[in-house]
CSV table of C-alpha atoms in Angstrom, one decimal:
chain,number,residue,atom,x,y,z
A,268,UNK,CA,-18.0,-25.0,0.3
A,269,UNK,CA,-18.8,-22.1,-2.1
A,270,UNK,CA,-17.6,-18.6,-1.8
A,271,UNK,CA,-20.5,-17.2,0.1
A,272,UNK,CA,-20.4,-20.1,2.8
A,273,UNK,CA,-16.5,-19.4,3.3
A,274,UNK,CA,-17.3,-15.5,3.5
A,275,UNK,CA,-19.9,-16.2,6.3
A,276,UNK,CA,-18.0,-18.6,8.2
A,277,UNK,CA,-15.1,-15.9,8.3
A,278,UNK,CA,-17.6,-13.1,9.6
A,279,UNK,CA,-18.8,-15.5,12.1
A,280,UNK,CA,-15.2,-16.3,13.3
A,281,UNK,CA,-14.9,-12.6,14.0
A,282,UNK,CA,-11.9,-12.1,16.7
A,283,UNK,CA,-10.6,-15.5,16.6
A,284,UNK,CA,-7.5,-15.4,14.7
A,285,UNK,CA,-6.6,-18.9,14.8
A,286,UNK,CA,-9.9,-20.1,13.3
A,287,UNK,CA,-9.9,-17.4,10.7
A,288,UNK,CA,-6.4,-18.3,9.8
A,289,UNK,CA,-7.5,-22.1,9.5
A,290,UNK,CA,-10.7,-21.1,7.4
A,291,UNK,CA,-8.3,-19.2,5.1
A,292,UNK,CA,-5.7,-21.9,4.8
A,293,UNK,CA,-8.0,-24.7,4.0
A,294,UNK,CA,-10.8,-23.1,1.7
A,295,UNK,CA,-8.6,-20.8,-0.4
A,296,UNK,CA,-7.1,-23.6,-2.4
A,297,UNK,CA,-10.3,-25.3,-3.2
A,298,UNK,CA,-11.8,-22.1,-4.4
A,299,UNK,CA,-9.6,-21.4,-7.2
A,300,UNK,CA,-7.0,-19.1,-7.9
A,301,UNK,CA,-9.0,-16.0,-9.2
A,302,UNK,CA,-8.0,-12.6,-8.1
A,303,UNK,CA,-11.6,-11.6,-7.3
A,304,UNK,CA,-12.0,-14.6,-5.0
A,305,UNK,CA,-8.8,-14.5,-3.2
A,306,UNK,CA,-9.3,-10.8,-2.7
A,307,UNK,CA,-12.8,-11.3,-1.4
A,308,UNK,CA,-11.9,-13.9,0.9
A,309,UNK,CA,-8.7,-12.0,2.3
A,310,UNK,CA,-10.5,-8.7,2.6
A,311,UNK,CA,-13.3,-10.6,4.7
A,312,UNK,CA,-10.8,-12.4,6.7
A,313,UNK,CA,-9.0,-9.1,7.7
A,314,UNK,CA,-12.1,-7.3,8.7
A,315,UNK,CA,-13.0,-10.4,11.0
A,316,UNK,CA,-9.2,-10.5,12.2
A,317,UNK,CA,-9.8,-7.0,13.5
A,318,UNK,CA,-7.3,-4.1,13.4
A,319,UNK,CA,-5.4,-4.7,16.9
A,320,UNK,CA,-2.2,-3.3,16.5
A,321,UNK,CA,-0.5,-6.3,18.4
A,322,UNK,CA,-1.0,-8.4,15.2
A,323,UNK,CA,0.7,-5.9,12.7
A,324,UNK,CA,3.8,-8.0,13.1
A,325,UNK,CA,2.1,-11.5,13.4
A,326,UNK,CA,3.3,-13.5,10.4
A,327,UNK,CA,-0.2,-14.9,9.7
A,328,UNK,CA,-1.8,-11.5,9.7
A,329,UNK,CA,1.1,-9.8,7.2
A,330,UNK,CA,0.6,-13.0,5.0
A,331,UNK,CA,-3.1,-12.2,4.8
A,332,UNK,CA,-2.5,-8.7,3.9
A,333,UNK,CA,0.2,-9.7,1.3
A,334,UNK,CA,-2.5,-12.0,-0.4
A,335,UNK,CA,-4.9,-9.4,-0.2
A,336,UNK,CA,-2.4,-6.6,-1.8
A,337,UNK,CA,-1.5,-8.9,-4.7
A,338,UNK,CA,-4.6,-10.1,-5.5
A,339,UNK,CA,-5.9,-6.3,-5.5
A,340,UNK,CA,-3.2,-5.5,-7.8
A,341,UNK,CA,-3.9,-8.4,-10.3
A,342,UNK,CA,-7.4,-6.6,-10.7
A,343,UNK,CA,-6.1,-2.9,-10.6
A,344,UNK,CA,-2.4,-2.2,-10.0
A,345,UNK,CA,-2.8,1.3,-8.6
A,346,UNK,CA,-5.7,0.0,-6.1
A,347,UNK,CA,-3.0,-2.9,-5.1
A,348,UNK,CA,-0.3,-0.2,-4.7
A,349,UNK,CA,-2.7,1.6,-2.5
A,350,UNK,CA,-3.0,-1.3,0.0
A,351,UNK,CA,0.9,-1.8,0.0
A,352,UNK,CA,1.2,2.0,1.0
A,353,UNK,CA,-1.9,1.5,3.5
A,354,UNK,CA,0.1,-1.6,4.9
A,355,UNK,CA,3.2,0.8,5.4
A,356,UNK,CA,1.5,3.9,6.8
A,357,UNK,CA,-0.2,1.7,9.2
A,358,UNK,CA,3.2,-0.2,10.3
A,359,UNK,CA,1.6,-3.6,9.1
A,360,UNK,CA,4.5,-6.0,8.3
A,361,UNK,CA,7.3,-3.3,9.2
A,362,UNK,CA,9.6,-6.1,10.1
A,363,UNK,CA,8.9,-8.4,7.5
A,364,UNK,CA,11.2,-8.6,4.7
A,365,UNK,CA,8.6,-10.2,2.6
A,366,UNK,CA,6.5,-7.3,2.8
A,367,UNK,CA,9.2,-4.6,1.3
A,368,UNK,CA,10.3,-7.3,-1.3
A,369,UNK,CA,6.6,-7.7,-2.7
A,370,UNK,CA,5.9,-4.0,-2.3
A,371,UNK,CA,9.1,-3.4,-4.5
A,372,UNK,CA,8.0,-6.2,-7.2
A,373,UNK,CA,4.8,-4.7,-7.3
A,374,UNK,CA,5.9,-1.2,-8.3
A,375,UNK,CA,8.4,-2.5,-10.9
A,376,UNK,CA,5.7,-4.9,-12.2
A,377,UNK,CA,3.3,-1.9,-12.6
A,378,UNK,CA,5.8,0.6,-14.4
A,379,UNK,CA,9.5,-0.5,-15.0
A,380,UNK,CA,10.6,2.9,-14.8
A,381,UNK,CA,9.8,3.0,-11.1
A,382,UNK,CA,12.9,1.0,-10.1
A,383,UNK,CA,14.2,3.9,-7.9
A,384,UNK,CA,11.0,3.8,-5.8
A,385,UNK,CA,11.2,0.2,-5.7
A,386,UNK,CA,14.8,0.3,-4.4
A,387,UNK,CA,13.8,3.1,-1.9
A,388,UNK,CA,11.2,0.5,-0.6
A,389,UNK,CA,13.7,-2.5,-0.1
A,390,UNK,CA,16.2,0.0,1.5
A,391,UNK,CA,13.3,1.2,4.2
A,392,UNK,CA,12.9,-2.5,5.0
A,393,UNK,CA,16.6,-2.8,5.6
A,394,UNK,CA,16.5,0.5,7.7
A,395,UNK,CA,13.7,-0.8,9.7
A,396,UNK,CA,15.6,-4.1,10.5
A,397,UNK,CA,13.0,-6.3,8.6
A,398,UNK,CA,13.8,-9.8,8.4
A,399,UNK,CA,15.2,-11.9,6.9
A,400,UNK,CA,17.8,-9.6,5.7
A,401,UNK,CA,19.2,-11.6,2.8
A,402,UNK,CA,15.7,-11.8,1.4
A,403,UNK,CA,16.0,-7.9,1.1
A,404,UNK,CA,19.4,-8.0,-0.1
A,405,UNK,CA,18.7,-10.4,-2.9
A,406,UNK,CA,15.6,-8.4,-4.1
A,407,UNK,CA,17.8,-5.2,-3.9
A,408,UNK,CA,20.2,-6.9,-6.3
A,409,UNK,CA,17.7,-8.1,-8.5
A,410,UNK,CA,16.2,-4.4,-8.8
A,411,UNK,CA,19.6,-2.9,-9.4
A,412,UNK,CA,20.5,-5.5,-12.2
A,413,UNK,CA,17.1,-5.0,-13.7
A,414,UNK,CA,17.6,-1.1,-13.7
A,415,UNK,CA,21.1,-1.7,-15.4
A,416,UNK,CA,19.8,-4.1,-18.0
A,417,UNK,CA,17.3,-1.4,-19.5
């Protein structure tokens, strides 16, 4: 299947999260790793998924948002950081340690002078009780070590 067919399938599956997740998991590996393709698939899947708040902590939904954020970041780091900020503002992934770690990594990758802001993001995750805590603590140490090494 090509990208247009996958996007059409996702749109047709609107509201059926299990089918949407299945389509994404089965087709993304076959479409290649282009950030434009990944971003298009994830954006269409998120629109089809819907913005029901009860999914904001659903691991599949959060992973989809994180894929979208990272693929958008690969194309335009400022826009990618806006996606992470949007997730935070909406409460998407607020209990996911992975969310805070990926956001902090993107901040450092975008500008190595943003280590203080990246640490703040990780600390927000810890304060929010995001899990797994060990993942956040490792990220915190990595960022602190990076800041000290400069």
